[in-house]
Amino acid sequence: MGIVPWYRVATANEYLVITGAWISDIKIAKKAWILPGQSSEKFDISPVNYTFEVQAMSAEKLPFILPAVFTIGPRVEDIASLHKYAKLTICKDKDESHMQELVKGIIEGETRVLAASMTMDEIFRGTKEFKKEVFDKVQLELNQFGLLIYNANVKQLVDVPGHEYFSYLGQKTQMEAANQAKIDVSEAKMKAKWAQNSQMAEVEAVKAVALRKAELQKGVEIMNALTQTEKLKAEFLTKASVEYETKVQEANWELYKKQKDAEAILYQKEKEAQAQKAIAEAAFYARQQVADGELYAKQKEAEGLVAIAQAQGVYISKLMDALGGNYAAVRDYLMINGGMYQELAKINGEAINGLQPKISIWTGANGSGEGGDGGAMKEIAGVYKMLAPTFDTVHEQTKMLPPSWLGKIVES
C-alpha cells in the first residue's frame, strides 16, 4: 500500500484482487490503477490436477479403494465464482496445501457417503453410474468455493489389502467365461454332426428352393410388368391433371387480376366522386359562409343606421324643444355646429386660389357714372368701351382670342 497510484497488469492466467479504500468488498480485474489506501494481490486461475486414492466402504461393510485424478480450477466465466475463489486463495495464513486438503476432503466425504448407500455388487456392476454420481455430488459442493471440475478420471476399483473381493469377482468372471467357452465348444460339435446329417436334406431343399425361386421370379416379373403399366398410366394421368390444374390456376389468376383491376378502378372512381363531393360541399359551405357574413354585415349596418337615425331623431327633437320649435334656428345651429359655413368658405377659397382675378369697373360715357347728353348712342358707346377690357381679361385668364370681326388684341 503506497501513497502514489501505480498501474498493475495481470498475466493471461492471473487476475488482480484489489481491496481497501473506496471498495466495499473486493474488486477483481485484469488491469487497474492501485490508488493510495488500496492493496492488490495476484491469484492464479490455472486448473490443477489432484490425485487421490479414496478409501470407502460399501453397505456390506466391505472396504475398497477408489483411485481418482480430478482437474479442478476456478469458474472463470462467472464473476461471482471468481470472487469466491479469490477470497479462498489470497489468505496469507494458509499454505499451498490448503486447497488440496479442501478438495480431497470434499471428494472423500462425498465418495464415502455414496458408497455407504450401495452394495459392493451395485458398485462393481454400475461403475459408470457410481463415478457419475461421485462427480455430480463433488461438483455441487465445489460450487460454494467458485470451483469447477474440468475433468475427472476415476480408475478401476481396487481391493484393500486383506479384502480381495474384486479379485474374487474377477476370478469368478473368468471361470464363468471358461465354462461358457466349454459349453460353446460342445454346442459347436453337436451342430457339426447335425450339419452332416442334414446335408442331403439341404441338397433337396436347395432344389426345392430353386424351383420355388423360379416360380416366384416369374410372378415377380408379371407383377413388375403390371406395375410398370400402372406407373405409365399414372404418369400420363398425373401429367394431364397437372396441366389441367395449371390451366385452371392461370385462368383463375387472370380472372382474379381482372377483378382486382376493376375493383381498383371502381375504388379510384369512388374516391374521385367523394373528393368532388367534398370539394362541392366545401365550396357550398364557403359561399354560404360568405353570404351569411354579408347578410350579417348588412343587418348590422342597417341596425347601425337605424340606431344613428334614432339617436339623431332624439337629438333633433331635444334641440327643437330647446329652441322653442324654431326650425330656422335649429337649421342654423346644425350648420354652424357641423362646420358647414367653414367648409363652404374653404371650398370657395380653394376654387379661386391662384386665379389672380382682375376687376374692371366700367362707368358711364363721361366717366362719372352719371348719364349725360347723347341718349341711346351714349349707352351703346359705353358698351363698346367695355368690350376691350373684357377681351383682355378673358385672354389673360383663358388664353382665348375674340373673333376677328370683333377686334384684335395687341400685345403690349
mmCIF file of C-alpha atoms in Angstrom:
data_model
loop_
_atom_site.group_PDB
_atom_site.id
_atom_site.type_symbol
_atom_site.label_atom_id
_atom_site.label_comp_id
_atom_site.label_asym_id
_atom_site.label_seq_id
_atom_site.Cartn_x
_atom_site.Cartn_y
_atom_site.Cartn_z
ATOM 1 C CA MET A 1 0.000 0.000 0.000
ATOM 2 C CA GLY A 2 1.703 3.188 -1.210
ATOM 3 C CA ILE A 3 0.956 6.856 -1.380
ATOM 4 C CA VAL A 4 1.387 7.129 -5.164
ATOM 5 C CA PRO A 5 -1.038 5.493 -7.624
ATOM 6 C CA TRP A 6 0.523 2.710 -9.677
ATOM 7 C CA TYR A 7 -0.733 0.606 -12.544
ATOM 8 C CA ARG A 8 -0.737 -3.196 -12.272
ATOM 9 C CA VAL A 9 -1.422 -5.734 -15.021
ATOM 10 C CA ALA A 10 -2.079 -9.459 -14.534
ATOM 11 C CA THR A 11 -0.793 -12.143 -16.909
ATOM 12 C CA ALA A 12 -3.039 -14.293 -19.085
ATOM 13 C CA ASN A 13 -3.567 -16.931 -16.343
ATOM 14 C CA GLU A 14 -3.922 -14.454 -13.474
ATOM 15 C CA TYR A 15 -6.346 -11.918 -12.028
ATOM 16 C CA LEU A 16 -5.854 -8.946 -9.719
ATOM 17 C CA VAL A 17 -7.835 -8.775 -6.489
ATOM 18 C CA ILE A 18 -7.969 -5.257 -5.023
ATOM 19 C CA THR A 19 -9.122 -4.229 -1.544
ATOM 20 C CA GLY A 20 -9.002 -1.093 0.532
ATOM 21 C CA ALA A 21 -10.305 2.449 0.202
ATOM 22 C CA TRP A 22 -13.460 3.055 -1.893
ATOM 23 C CA ILE A 23 -14.023 -0.730 -2.297
ATOM 24 C CA SER A 24 -16.745 -2.222 -0.119
ATOM 25 C CA ASP A 25 -15.695 -5.899 -0.503
ATOM 26 C CA ILE A 26 -13.148 -6.861 -3.163
ATOM 27 C CA LYS A 27 -12.578 -5.865 -6.763
ATOM 28 C CA ILE A 28 -11.355 -8.284 -9.460
ATOM 29 C CA ALA A 29 -9.751 -7.035 -12.678
ATOM 30 C CA LYS A 30 -7.128 -7.905 -15.288
ATOM 31 C CA LYS A 31 -5.518 -4.453 -15.045
ATOM 32 C CA ALA A 32 -6.215 -1.460 -12.830
ATOM 33 C CA TRP A 33 -4.796 1.631 -11.109
ATOM 34 C CA ILE A 34 -3.964 0.935 -7.483
ATOM 35 C CA LEU A 35 -4.825 4.089 -5.550
ATOM 36 C CA PRO A 36 -3.423 5.207 -2.201
ATOM 37 C CA GLY A 37 -5.130 3.325 0.590
ATOM 38 C CA GLN A 38 -5.622 0.211 -1.592
ATOM 39 C CA SER A 39 -3.737 -3.074 -1.791
ATOM 40 C CA SER A 40 -3.652 -5.702 -4.542
ATOM 41 C CA GLU A 41 -2.692 -9.352 -4.932
ATOM 42 C CA LYS A 42 -2.487 -11.700 -7.909
ATOM 43 C CA PHE A 43 -4.060 -15.137 -7.941
ATOM 44 C CA ASP A 44 -3.613 -17.926 -10.494
ATOM 45 C CA ILE A 45 -6.682 -19.294 -12.327
ATOM 46 C CA SER A 46 -4.926 -22.258 -13.988
ATOM 47 C CA PRO A 47 -6.642 -25.631 -13.356
ATOM 48 C CA VAL A 48 -4.736 -28.011 -11.034
ATOM 49 C CA ASN A 49 -4.623 -31.836 -11.076
ATOM 50 C CA TYR A 50 -5.453 -33.544 -7.774
ATOM 51 C CA THR A 51 -4.628 -37.274 -7.436
ATOM 52 C CA PHE A 52 -6.284 -39.250 -4.633
ATOM 53 C CA GLU A 53 -6.843 -42.823 -3.503
ATOM 54 C CA VAL A 54 -10.104 -42.609 -1.629
ATOM 55 C CA GLN A 55 -10.802 -45.406 0.858
ATOM 56 C CA ALA A 56 -14.514 -46.143 1.150
ATOM 57 C CA MET A 57 -16.812 -48.857 2.445
ATOM 58 C CA SER A 58 -19.916 -50.395 0.892
ATOM 59 C CA ALA A 59 -23.244 -51.070 2.546
ATOM 60 C CA GLU A 60 -21.970 -54.589 3.482
ATOM 61 C CA LYS A 61 -19.022 -53.003 5.325
ATOM 62 C CA LEU A 62 -16.601 -54.137 2.605
ATOM 63 C CA PRO A 63 -13.718 -51.684 2.159
ATOM 64 C CA PHE A 64 -12.290 -50.701 -1.231
ATOM 65 C CA ILE A 65 -10.024 -48.045 -2.790
ATOM 66 C CA LEU A 66 -11.154 -45.594 -5.480
ATOM 67 C CA PRO A 67 -8.145 -44.130 -7.369
ATOM 68 C CA ALA A 68 -9.094 -40.798 -8.978
ATOM 69 C CA VAL A 69 -7.500 -37.823 -10.736
ATOM 70 C CA PHE A 70 -9.531 -34.549 -10.742
ATOM 71 C CA THR A 71 -8.632 -31.428 -12.767
ATOM 72 C CA ILE A 72 -10.142 -28.518 -10.839
ATOM 73 C CA GLY A 73 -9.924 -24.753 -11.267
ATOM 74 C CA PRO A 74 -11.961 -21.573 -10.758
ATOM 75 C CA ARG A 75 -15.097 -20.951 -12.842
ATOM 76 C CA VAL A 76 -13.649 -18.045 -14.848
ATOM 77 C CA GLU A 77 -16.777 -17.209 -16.826
ATOM 78 C CA ASP A 78 -18.736 -16.361 -13.651
ATOM 79 C CA ILE A 79 -17.639 -13.224 -11.777
ATOM 80 C CA ALA A 80 -19.399 -14.327 -8.559
ATOM 81 C CA SER A 81 -17.452 -17.609 -8.593
ATOM 82 C CA LEU A 82 -14.212 -15.677 -9.158
ATOM 83 C CA HIS A 83 -14.972 -13.585 -6.065
ATOM 84 C CA LYS A 84 -15.447 -16.766 -4.005
ATOM 85 C CA TYR A 85 -12.231 -18.315 -5.347
ATOM 86 C CA ALA A 86 -10.259 -15.080 -4.753
ATOM 87 C CA LYS A 87 -11.348 -14.914 -1.124
ATOM 88 C CA LEU A 88 -10.338 -18.579 -0.754
ATOM 89 C CA THR A 89 -6.839 -18.244 -2.245
ATOM 90 C CA ILE A 90 -5.469 -14.839 -1.163
ATOM 91 C CA CYS A 91 -5.443 -15.613 2.568
ATOM 92 C CA LYS A 92 -1.760 -15.384 3.540
ATOM 93 C CA ASP A 93 -2.153 -17.504 6.651
ATOM 94 C CA LYS A 94 -2.897 -20.604 4.559
ATOM 95 C CA ASP A 95 -0.195 -22.636 2.779
ATOM 96 C CA GLU A 96 -0.368 -24.143 -0.715
ATOM 97 C CA SER A 97 -1.699 -27.484 0.603
ATOM 98 C CA HIS A 98 -4.830 -25.799 1.887
ATOM 99 C CA MET A 99 -6.618 -26.098 -1.473
ATOM 100 C CA GLN A 100 -5.564 -29.733 -1.916
ATOM 101 C CA GLU A 101 -6.821 -30.648 1.547
ATOM 102 C CA LEU A 102 -10.111 -28.859 0.855
ATOM 103 C CA VAL A 103 -10.693 -30.673 -2.451
ATOM 104 C CA LYS A 104 -9.575 -34.027 -1.010
ATOM 105 C CA GLY A 105 -11.914 -33.671 1.941
ATOM 106 C CA ILE A 106 -14.902 -32.948 -0.322
ATOM 107 C CA ILE A 107 -14.133 -35.877 -2.683
ATOM 108 C CA GLU A 108 -13.529 -38.376 0.125
ATOM 109 C CA GLY A 109 -16.605 -37.279 2.040
ATOM 110 C CA GLU A 110 -18.989 -37.499 -0.924
ATOM 111 C CA THR A 111 -17.472 -40.802 -2.136
ATOM 112 C CA ARG A 112 -17.818 -42.450 1.274
ATOM 113 C CA VAL A 113 -21.401 -41.252 1.742
ATOM 114 C CA LEU A 114 -22.400 -42.528 -1.699
ATOM 115 C CA ALA A 115 -20.580 -45.872 -1.301
ATOM 116 C CA ALA A 116 -22.214 -46.499 2.078
ATOM 117 C CA SER A 117 -25.629 -46.409 0.402
ATOM 118 C CA MET A 118 -24.742 -49.060 -2.258
ATOM 119 C CA THR A 119 -23.827 -52.728 -2.133
ATOM 120 C CA MET A 120 -20.498 -53.920 -3.460
ATOM 121 C CA ASP A 121 -22.221 -55.678 -6.344
ATOM 122 C CA GLU A 122 -24.049 -52.441 -7.289
ATOM 123 C CA ILE A 123 -20.787 -50.532 -7.170
ATOM 124 C CA PHE A 124 -18.921 -53.136 -9.232
ATOM 125 C CA ARG A 125 -21.606 -53.645 -11.882
ATOM 126 C CA GLY A 126 -22.595 -49.971 -12.107
ATOM 127 C CA THR A 127 -19.131 -48.450 -12.115
ATOM 128 C CA LYS A 128 -20.013 -45.730 -14.672
ATOM 129 C CA GLU A 129 -23.138 -44.664 -12.783
ATOM 130 C CA PHE A 130 -21.210 -44.693 -9.499
ATOM 131 C CA LYS A 131 -18.464 -42.472 -10.952
ATOM 132 C CA LYS A 132 -21.054 -40.050 -12.376
ATOM 133 C CA GLU A 133 -22.799 -39.794 -9.011
ATOM 134 C CA VAL A 134 -19.473 -39.018 -7.333
ATOM 135 C CA PHE A 135 -18.683 -36.374 -9.969
ATOM 136 C CA ASP A 136 -22.075 -34.630 -9.603
ATOM 137 C CA LYS A 137 -22.032 -34.552 -5.807
ATOM 138 C CA VAL A 138 -18.446 -33.261 -5.648
ATOM 139 C CA GLN A 139 -19.234 -30.507 -8.179
ATOM 140 C CA LEU A 140 -22.252 -29.473 -6.104
ATOM 141 C CA GLU A 141 -20.008 -28.969 -3.067
ATOM 142 C CA LEU A 142 -17.283 -27.166 -5.039
ATOM 143 C CA ASN A 143 -19.765 -24.563 -6.302
ATOM 144 C CA GLN A 144 -19.717 -22.795 -2.946
ATOM 145 C CA PHE A 145 -15.995 -22.129 -3.410
ATOM 146 C CA GLY A 146 -16.284 -20.989 -7.052
ATOM 147 C CA LEU A 147 -14.509 -24.150 -8.306
ATOM 148 C CA LEU A 148 -15.276 -26.203 -11.416
ATOM 149 C CA ILE A 149 -14.305 -29.782 -12.290
ATOM 150 C CA TYR A 150 -12.769 -29.540 -15.757
ATOM 151 C CA ASN A 151 -12.022 -33.263 -15.952
ATOM 152 C CA ALA A 152 -12.379 -36.311 -13.718
ATOM 153 C CA ASN A 153 -10.716 -39.676 -14.335
ATOM 154 C CA VAL A 154 -11.813 -42.373 -11.895
ATOM 155 C CA LYS A 155 -9.755 -45.552 -12.297
ATOM 156 C CA GLN A 156 -10.767 -49.172 -11.686
ATOM 157 C CA LEU A 157 -11.853 -50.007 -8.125
ATOM 158 C CA VAL A 158 -9.072 -51.634 -6.106
ATOM 159 C CA ASP A 159 -9.246 -54.056 -3.140
ATOM 160 C CA VAL A 160 -7.926 -53.092 0.256
ATOM 161 C CA PRO A 161 -5.110 -55.464 1.316
ATOM 162 C CA GLY A 162 -6.673 -58.419 3.170
ATOM 163 C CA HIS A 163 -10.029 -57.911 1.402
ATOM 164 C CA GLU A 164 -9.768 -59.412 -2.113
ATOM 165 C CA TYR A 165 -13.419 -59.018 -3.082
ATOM 166 C CA PHE A 166 -12.764 -57.585 -6.542
ATOM 167 C CA SER A 167 -10.101 -60.246 -7.206
ATOM 168 C CA TYR A 168 -12.586 -62.963 -6.346
ATOM 169 C CA LEU A 169 -15.163 -61.340 -8.547
ATOM 170 C CA GLY A 170 -12.620 -61.267 -11.379
ATOM 171 C CA GLN A 171 -11.746 -64.932 -10.872
ATOM 172 C CA LYS A 172 -15.422 -65.755 -10.780
ATOM 173 C CA THR A 173 -15.939 -63.931 -14.002
ATOM 174 C CA GLN A 174 -13.001 -65.732 -15.633
ATOM 175 C CA MET A 175 -14.296 -69.137 -14.510
ATOM 176 C CA GLU A 176 -17.749 -68.309 -15.791
ATOM 177 C CA ALA A 177 -16.227 -67.276 -19.099
ATOM 178 C CA ALA A 178 -14.219 -70.523 -19.291
ATOM 179 C CA ASN A 179 -17.293 -72.644 -18.564
ATOM 180 C CA GLN A 180 -19.247 -70.719 -21.147
ATOM 181 C CA ALA A 181 -16.460 -71.392 -23.661
ATOM 182 C CA LYS A 182 -16.636 -75.136 -22.992
ATOM 183 C CA ILE A 183 -20.380 -75.083 -23.453
ATOM 184 C CA ASP A 184 -19.976 -73.212 -26.710
ATOM 185 C CA VAL A 185 -17.445 -75.830 -27.971
ATOM 186 C CA SER A 186 -19.839 -78.697 -27.150
ATOM 187 C CA GLU A 187 -22.675 -76.953 -28.903
ATOM 188 C CA ALA A 188 -20.468 -76.383 -31.948
ATOM 189 C CA LYS A 189 -19.595 -80.117 -32.153
ATOM 190 C CA MET A 190 -23.240 -81.106 -31.910
ATOM 191 C CA LYS A 191 -24.098 -78.609 -34.613
ATOM 192 C CA ALA A 192 -21.387 -80.132 -36.825
ATOM 193 C CA LYS A 193 -22.963 -83.605 -36.508
ATOM 194 C CA TRP A 194 -26.333 -82.198 -37.253
ATOM 195 C CA ALA A 195 -24.832 -80.470 -40.270
ATOM 196 C CA GLN A 196 -23.535 -83.770 -41.718
ATOM 197 C CA ASN A 197 -26.886 -85.470 -41.248
ATOM 198 C CA SER A 198 -28.718 -82.573 -42.837
ATOM 199 C CA GLN A 199 -26.532 -82.166 -45.956
ATOM 200 C CA MET A 200 -28.736 -84.435 -48.078
ATOM 201 C CA ALA A 201 -31.839 -82.730 -46.844
ATOM 202 C CA GLU A 202 -30.173 -79.449 -47.590
ATOM 203 C CA VAL A 203 -29.500 -80.528 -51.222
ATOM 204 C CA GLU A 204 -33.124 -81.449 -51.663
ATOM 205 C CA ALA A 205 -34.122 -78.234 -50.007
ATOM 206 C CA VAL A 206 -31.852 -76.307 -52.367
ATOM 207 C CA LYS A 207 -33.583 -77.897 -55.359
ATOM 208 C CA ALA A 208 -36.974 -77.118 -53.946
ATOM 209 C CA VAL A 209 -35.875 -73.624 -53.183
ATOM 210 C CA ALA A 210 -34.600 -73.196 -56.758
ATOM 211 C CA LEU A 211 -37.935 -74.348 -58.197
ATOM 212 C CA ARG A 212 -39.827 -72.124 -55.829
ATOM 213 C CA LYS A 213 -37.494 -69.276 -56.635
ATOM 214 C CA ALA A 214 -38.168 -69.651 -60.360
ATOM 215 C CA GLU A 215 -41.894 -69.621 -59.751
ATOM 216 C CA LEU A 216 -41.575 -66.573 -57.559
ATOM 217 C CA GLN A 217 -39.328 -64.861 -60.144
ATOM 218 C CA LYS A 218 -41.975 -65.425 -62.794
ATOM 219 C CA GLY A 219 -44.617 -63.946 -60.538
ATOM 220 C CA VAL A 220 -42.352 -61.021 -59.754
ATOM 221 C CA GLU A 221 -41.785 -60.324 -63.443
ATOM 222 C CA ILE A 222 -45.523 -60.405 -64.091
ATOM 223 C CA MET A 223 -46.097 -58.048 -61.190
ATOM 224 C CA ASN A 224 -43.306 -55.773 -62.432
ATOM 225 C CA ALA A 225 -44.933 -55.592 -65.865
ATOM 226 C CA LEU A 226 -48.308 -54.763 -64.349
ATOM 227 C CA THR A 227 -46.669 -52.230 -62.056
ATOM 228 C CA GLN A 228 -44.856 -50.592 -64.948
ATOM 229 C CA THR A 229 -48.102 -50.364 -66.906
ATOM 230 C CA GLU A 230 -49.892 -48.791 -63.986
ATOM 231 C CA LYS A 231 -46.967 -46.458 -63.455
ATOM 232 C CA LEU A 232 -47.115 -45.226 -67.047
ATOM 233 C CA LYS A 233 -50.874 -44.725 -66.768
ATOM 234 C CA ALA A 234 -50.380 -42.827 -63.535
ATOM 235 C CA GLU A 235 -47.654 -40.679 -65.062
ATOM 236 C CA PHE A 236 -49.789 -39.721 -68.065
ATOM 237 C CA LEU A 237 -52.800 -39.131 -65.847
ATOM 238 C CA THR A 238 -50.723 -37.050 -63.443
ATOM 239 C CA LYS A 239 -49.262 -35.026 -66.288
ATOM 240 C CA ALA A 240 -52.732 -34.349 -67.700
ATOM 241 C CA SER A 241 -54.012 -33.459 -64.235
ATOM 242 C CA VAL A 242 -51.099 -31.108 -63.644
ATOM 243 C CA GLU A 243 -51.656 -29.412 -66.999
ATOM 244 C CA TYR A 244 -55.347 -29.073 -66.219
ATOM 245 C CA GLU A 245 -54.669 -27.657 -62.771
ATOM 246 C CA THR A 246 -52.104 -25.277 -64.257
ATOM 247 C CA LYS A 247 -54.576 -24.013 -66.837
ATOM 248 C CA VAL A 248 -57.256 -23.637 -64.183
ATOM 249 C CA GLN A 249 -54.865 -21.744 -61.912
ATOM 250 C CA GLU A 250 -53.789 -19.461 -64.770
ATOM 251 C CA ALA A 251 -57.430 -18.774 -65.650
ATOM 252 C CA ASN A 252 -58.247 -18.115 -62.018
ATOM 253 C CA TRP A 253 -55.265 -15.800 -61.754
ATOM 254 C CA GLU A 254 -56.294 -13.839 -64.829
ATOM 255 C CA LEU A 255 -59.845 -13.596 -63.509
ATOM 256 C CA TYR A 256 -58.573 -12.537 -60.081
ATOM 257 C CA LYS A 257 -56.273 -9.973 -61.665
ATOM 258 C CA LYS A 258 -59.101 -8.527 -63.761
ATOM 259 C CA GLN A 259 -61.353 -8.403 -60.721
ATOM 260 C CA LYS A 260 -58.691 -6.608 -58.724
ATOM 261 C CA ASP A 261 -58.086 -4.148 -61.590
ATOM 262 C CA ALA A 262 -61.804 -3.473 -61.801
ATOM 263 C CA GLU A 263 -62.003 -3.063 -58.029
ATOM 264 C CA ALA A 264 -59.064 -0.662 -58.138
ATOM 265 C CA ILE A 265 -60.715 1.407 -60.898
ATOM 266 C CA LEU A 266 -64.021 1.377 -59.014
ATOM 267 C CA TYR A 267 -62.232 2.383 -55.810
ATOM 268 C CA GLN A 268 -60.456 5.212 -57.648
ATOM 269 C CA LYS A 269 -63.741 6.409 -59.157
ATOM 270 C CA GLU A 270 -65.428 6.276 -55.766
ATOM 271 C CA LYS A 271 -62.574 8.271 -54.206
ATOM 272 C CA GLU A 272 -62.737 10.819 -57.052
ATOM 273 C CA ALA A 273 -66.509 11.125 -56.600
ATOM 274 C CA GLN A 274 -66.045 11.514 -52.855
ATOM 275 C CA ALA A 275 -63.350 14.130 -53.441
ATOM 276 C CA GLN A 276 -65.573 16.065 -55.871
ATOM 277 C CA LYS A 277 -68.456 15.815 -53.441
ATOM 278 C CA ALA A 278 -66.226 17.077 -50.624
ATOM 279 C CA ILE A 279 -64.965 19.948 -52.819
ATOM 280 C CA ALA A 280 -68.531 20.875 -53.795
ATOM 281 C CA GLU A 281 -69.651 20.741 -50.190
ATOM 282 C CA ALA A 282 -66.656 22.847 -49.138
ATOM 283 C CA ALA A 283 -67.351 25.408 -51.901
ATOM 284 C CA PHE A 284 -71.042 25.497 -50.987
ATOM 285 C CA TYR A 285 -70.165 25.901 -47.336
ATOM 286 C CA ALA A 286 -67.685 28.681 -48.179
ATOM 287 C CA ARG A 287 -70.275 30.502 -50.319
ATOM 288 C CA GLN A 288 -72.859 30.013 -47.594
ATOM 289 C CA GLN A 289 -70.436 31.416 -45.011
ATOM 290 C CA VAL A 290 -69.663 34.418 -47.271
ATOM 291 C CA ALA A 291 -73.376 35.007 -47.852
ATOM 292 C CA ASP A 292 -74.072 34.650 -44.139
ATOM 293 C CA GLY A 293 -71.232 37.078 -43.421
ATOM 294 C CA GLU A 294 -72.511 39.614 -45.944
ATOM 295 C CA LEU A 295 -76.078 39.246 -44.638
ATOM 296 C CA TYR A 296 -74.840 39.677 -41.087
ATOM 297 C CA ALA A 297 -72.803 42.744 -42.098
ATOM 298 C CA LYS A 298 -75.811 44.264 -43.886
ATOM 299 C CA GLN A 299 -78.008 43.543 -40.870
ATOM 300 C CA LYS A 300 -75.509 45.143 -38.530
ATOM 301 C CA GLU A 301 -75.069 48.104 -40.908
ATOM 302 C CA ALA A 302 -78.845 48.541 -41.074
ATOM 303 C CA GLU A 303 -79.083 48.244 -37.319
ATOM 304 C CA GLY A 304 -76.324 50.874 -37.020
ATOM 305 C CA LEU A 305 -78.126 53.223 -39.426
ATOM 306 C CA VAL A 306 -81.387 52.709 -37.545
ATOM 307 C CA ALA A 307 -79.603 53.392 -34.259
ATOM 308 C CA ILE A 308 -77.940 56.516 -35.698
ATOM 309 C CA ALA A 309 -81.244 57.712 -37.153
ATOM 310 C CA GLN A 310 -82.983 57.109 -33.861
ATOM 311 C CA ALA A 311 -80.231 58.953 -31.987
ATOM 312 C CA GLN A 312 -80.316 61.852 -34.472
ATOM 313 C CA GLY A 313 -84.101 61.955 -34.193
ATOM 314 C CA VAL A 314 -83.911 62.130 -30.436
ATOM 315 C CA TYR A 315 -81.156 64.794 -30.716
ATOM 316 C CA ILE A 316 -83.121 66.990 -33.161
ATOM 317 C CA SER A 317 -86.292 66.526 -31.082
ATOM 318 C CA LYS A 318 -84.463 67.698 -27.967
ATOM 319 C CA LEU A 319 -82.885 70.587 -29.948
ATOM 320 C CA MET A 320 -86.297 71.682 -31.302
ATOM 321 C CA ASP A 321 -87.687 71.625 -27.792
ATOM 322 C CA ALA A 322 -84.724 73.674 -26.516
ATOM 323 C CA LEU A 323 -85.099 76.332 -29.310
ATOM 324 C CA GLY A 324 -88.840 76.610 -28.929
ATOM 325 C CA GLY A 325 -89.711 74.849 -32.156
ATOM 326 C CA ASN A 326 -87.903 77.430 -34.377
ATOM 327 C CA TYR A 327 -86.911 75.458 -37.475
ATOM 328 C CA ALA A 328 -84.662 78.240 -38.883
ATOM 329 C CA ALA A 329 -82.777 78.493 -35.604
ATOM 330 C CA VAL A 330 -82.315 74.696 -35.494
ATOM 331 C CA ARG A 331 -81.067 74.679 -39.107
ATOM 332 C CA ASP A 332 -78.590 77.484 -38.498
ATOM 333 C CA TYR A 333 -77.357 75.808 -35.299
ATOM 334 C CA LEU A 334 -76.810 72.466 -37.054
ATOM 335 C CA MET A 335 -74.943 74.141 -39.946
ATOM 336 C CA ILE A 336 -72.764 76.137 -37.543
ATOM 337 C CA ASN A 337 -72.185 73.091 -35.260
ATOM 338 C CA GLY A 338 -71.423 70.877 -38.249
ATOM 339 C CA GLY A 339 -68.902 73.362 -39.686
ATOM 340 C CA MET A 340 -70.939 73.889 -42.852
ATOM 341 C CA TYR A 341 -70.090 77.600 -43.215
ATOM 342 C CA GLN A 342 -66.388 76.953 -42.597
ATOM 343 C CA GLU A 343 -66.415 74.165 -45.225
ATOM 344 C CA LEU A 344 -68.150 76.442 -47.803
ATOM 345 C CA ALA A 345 -65.597 79.168 -47.184
ATOM 346 C CA LYS A 346 -62.763 76.680 -47.572
ATOM 347 C CA ILE A 347 -64.182 75.296 -50.845
ATOM 348 C CA ASN A 348 -64.720 78.812 -52.307
ATOM 349 C CA GLY A 349 -61.198 79.824 -51.281
ATOM 350 C CA GLU A 350 -59.674 76.747 -52.923
ATOM 351 C CA ALA A 351 -61.711 77.434 -56.081
ATOM 352 C CA ILE A 352 -60.277 80.913 -56.688
ATOM 353 C CA ASN A 353 -56.811 80.170 -55.268
ATOM 354 C CA GLY A 354 -54.174 81.135 -57.863
ATOM 355 C CA LEU A 355 -56.592 82.732 -60.360
ATOM 356 C CA GLN A 356 -55.413 86.317 -59.586
ATOM 357 C CA PRO A 357 -58.666 87.876 -60.915
ATOM 358 C CA LYS A 358 -58.736 91.384 -62.335
ATOM 359 C CA ILE A 359 -61.748 93.521 -61.521
ATOM 360 C CA SER A 360 -62.751 96.088 -64.083
ATOM 361 C CA ILE A 361 -65.168 98.886 -63.211
ATOM 362 C CA TRP A 362 -66.963 100.410 -66.042
ATOM 363 C CA THR A 363 -68.588 103.838 -65.711
ATOM 364 C CA GLY A 364 -70.872 105.931 -67.877
ATOM 365 C CA ALA A 365 -69.989 107.865 -71.020
ATOM 366 C CA ASN A 366 -68.422 110.746 -69.180
ATOM 367 C CA GLY A 367 -66.582 108.626 -66.731
ATOM 368 C CA SER A 368 -68.534 109.938 -63.753
ATOM 369 C CA GLY A 369 -71.124 107.270 -63.716
ATOM 370 C CA GLU A 370 -73.881 109.693 -64.384
ATOM 371 C CA GLY A 371 -75.802 109.975 -67.603
ATOM 372 C CA GLY A 372 -75.038 112.946 -69.895
ATOM 373 C CA ASP A 373 -76.243 114.049 -73.157
ATOM 374 C CA GLY A 374 -76.395 111.684 -76.136
ATOM 375 C CA GLY A 375 -79.406 109.465 -75.350
ATOM 376 C CA ALA A 376 -79.294 105.933 -76.787
ATOM 377 C CA MET A 377 -75.984 106.358 -78.579
ATOM 378 C CA LYS A 378 -74.450 107.213 -75.266
ATOM 379 C CA GLU A 379 -75.370 103.772 -73.869
ATOM 380 C CA ILE A 380 -74.066 101.948 -76.971
ATOM 381 C CA ALA A 381 -70.799 103.861 -76.763
ATOM 382 C CA GLY A 382 -70.459 102.786 -73.134
ATOM 383 C CA VAL A 383 -70.950 99.125 -74.044
ATOM 384 C CA TYR A 384 -68.387 99.373 -76.797
ATOM 385 C CA LYS A 385 -65.813 100.844 -74.438
ATOM 386 C CA MET A 386 -66.446 97.968 -72.085
ATOM 387 C CA LEU A 387 -65.547 95.244 -74.669
ATOM 388 C CA ALA A 388 -61.802 95.966 -74.879
ATOM 389 C CA PRO A 389 -61.004 95.448 -71.196
ATOM 390 C CA THR A 390 -63.314 92.417 -71.168
ATOM 391 C CA PHE A 391 -61.401 90.771 -74.032
ATOM 392 C CA ASP A 392 -58.085 91.492 -72.296
ATOM 393 C CA THR A 393 -59.272 89.930 -69.072
ATOM 394 C CA VAL A 394 -60.579 86.765 -70.829
ATOM 395 C CA HIS A 395 -57.343 86.408 -72.837
ATOM 396 C CA GLU A 396 -55.173 86.747 -69.777
ATOM 397 C CA GLN A 397 -57.123 84.174 -67.788
ATOM 398 C CA THR A 398 -58.061 81.611 -70.505
ATOM 399 C CA LYS A 399 -55.706 82.486 -73.425
ATOM 400 C CA MET A 400 -58.746 82.668 -75.712
ATOM 401 C CA LEU A 401 -58.906 85.290 -78.516
ATOM 402 C CA PRO A 402 -62.102 87.105 -79.629
ATOM 403 C CA PRO A 403 -63.412 86.636 -83.191
ATOM 404 C CA SER A 404 -61.580 88.676 -85.765
ATOM 405 C CA TRP A 405 -64.716 90.590 -86.708
ATOM 406 C CA LEU A 406 -64.976 91.946 -83.141
ATOM 407 C CA GLY A 407 -61.457 93.214 -82.946
ATOM 408 C CA LYS A 408 -57.830 92.201 -82.366
ATOM 409 C CA ILE A 409 -55.815 92.206 -79.165
ATOM 410 C CA VAL A 410 -52.478 93.919 -79.498
ATOM 411 C CA GLU A 411 -49.642 92.574 -77.343
ATOM 412 C CA SER A 412 -48.142 95.358 -75.215
#
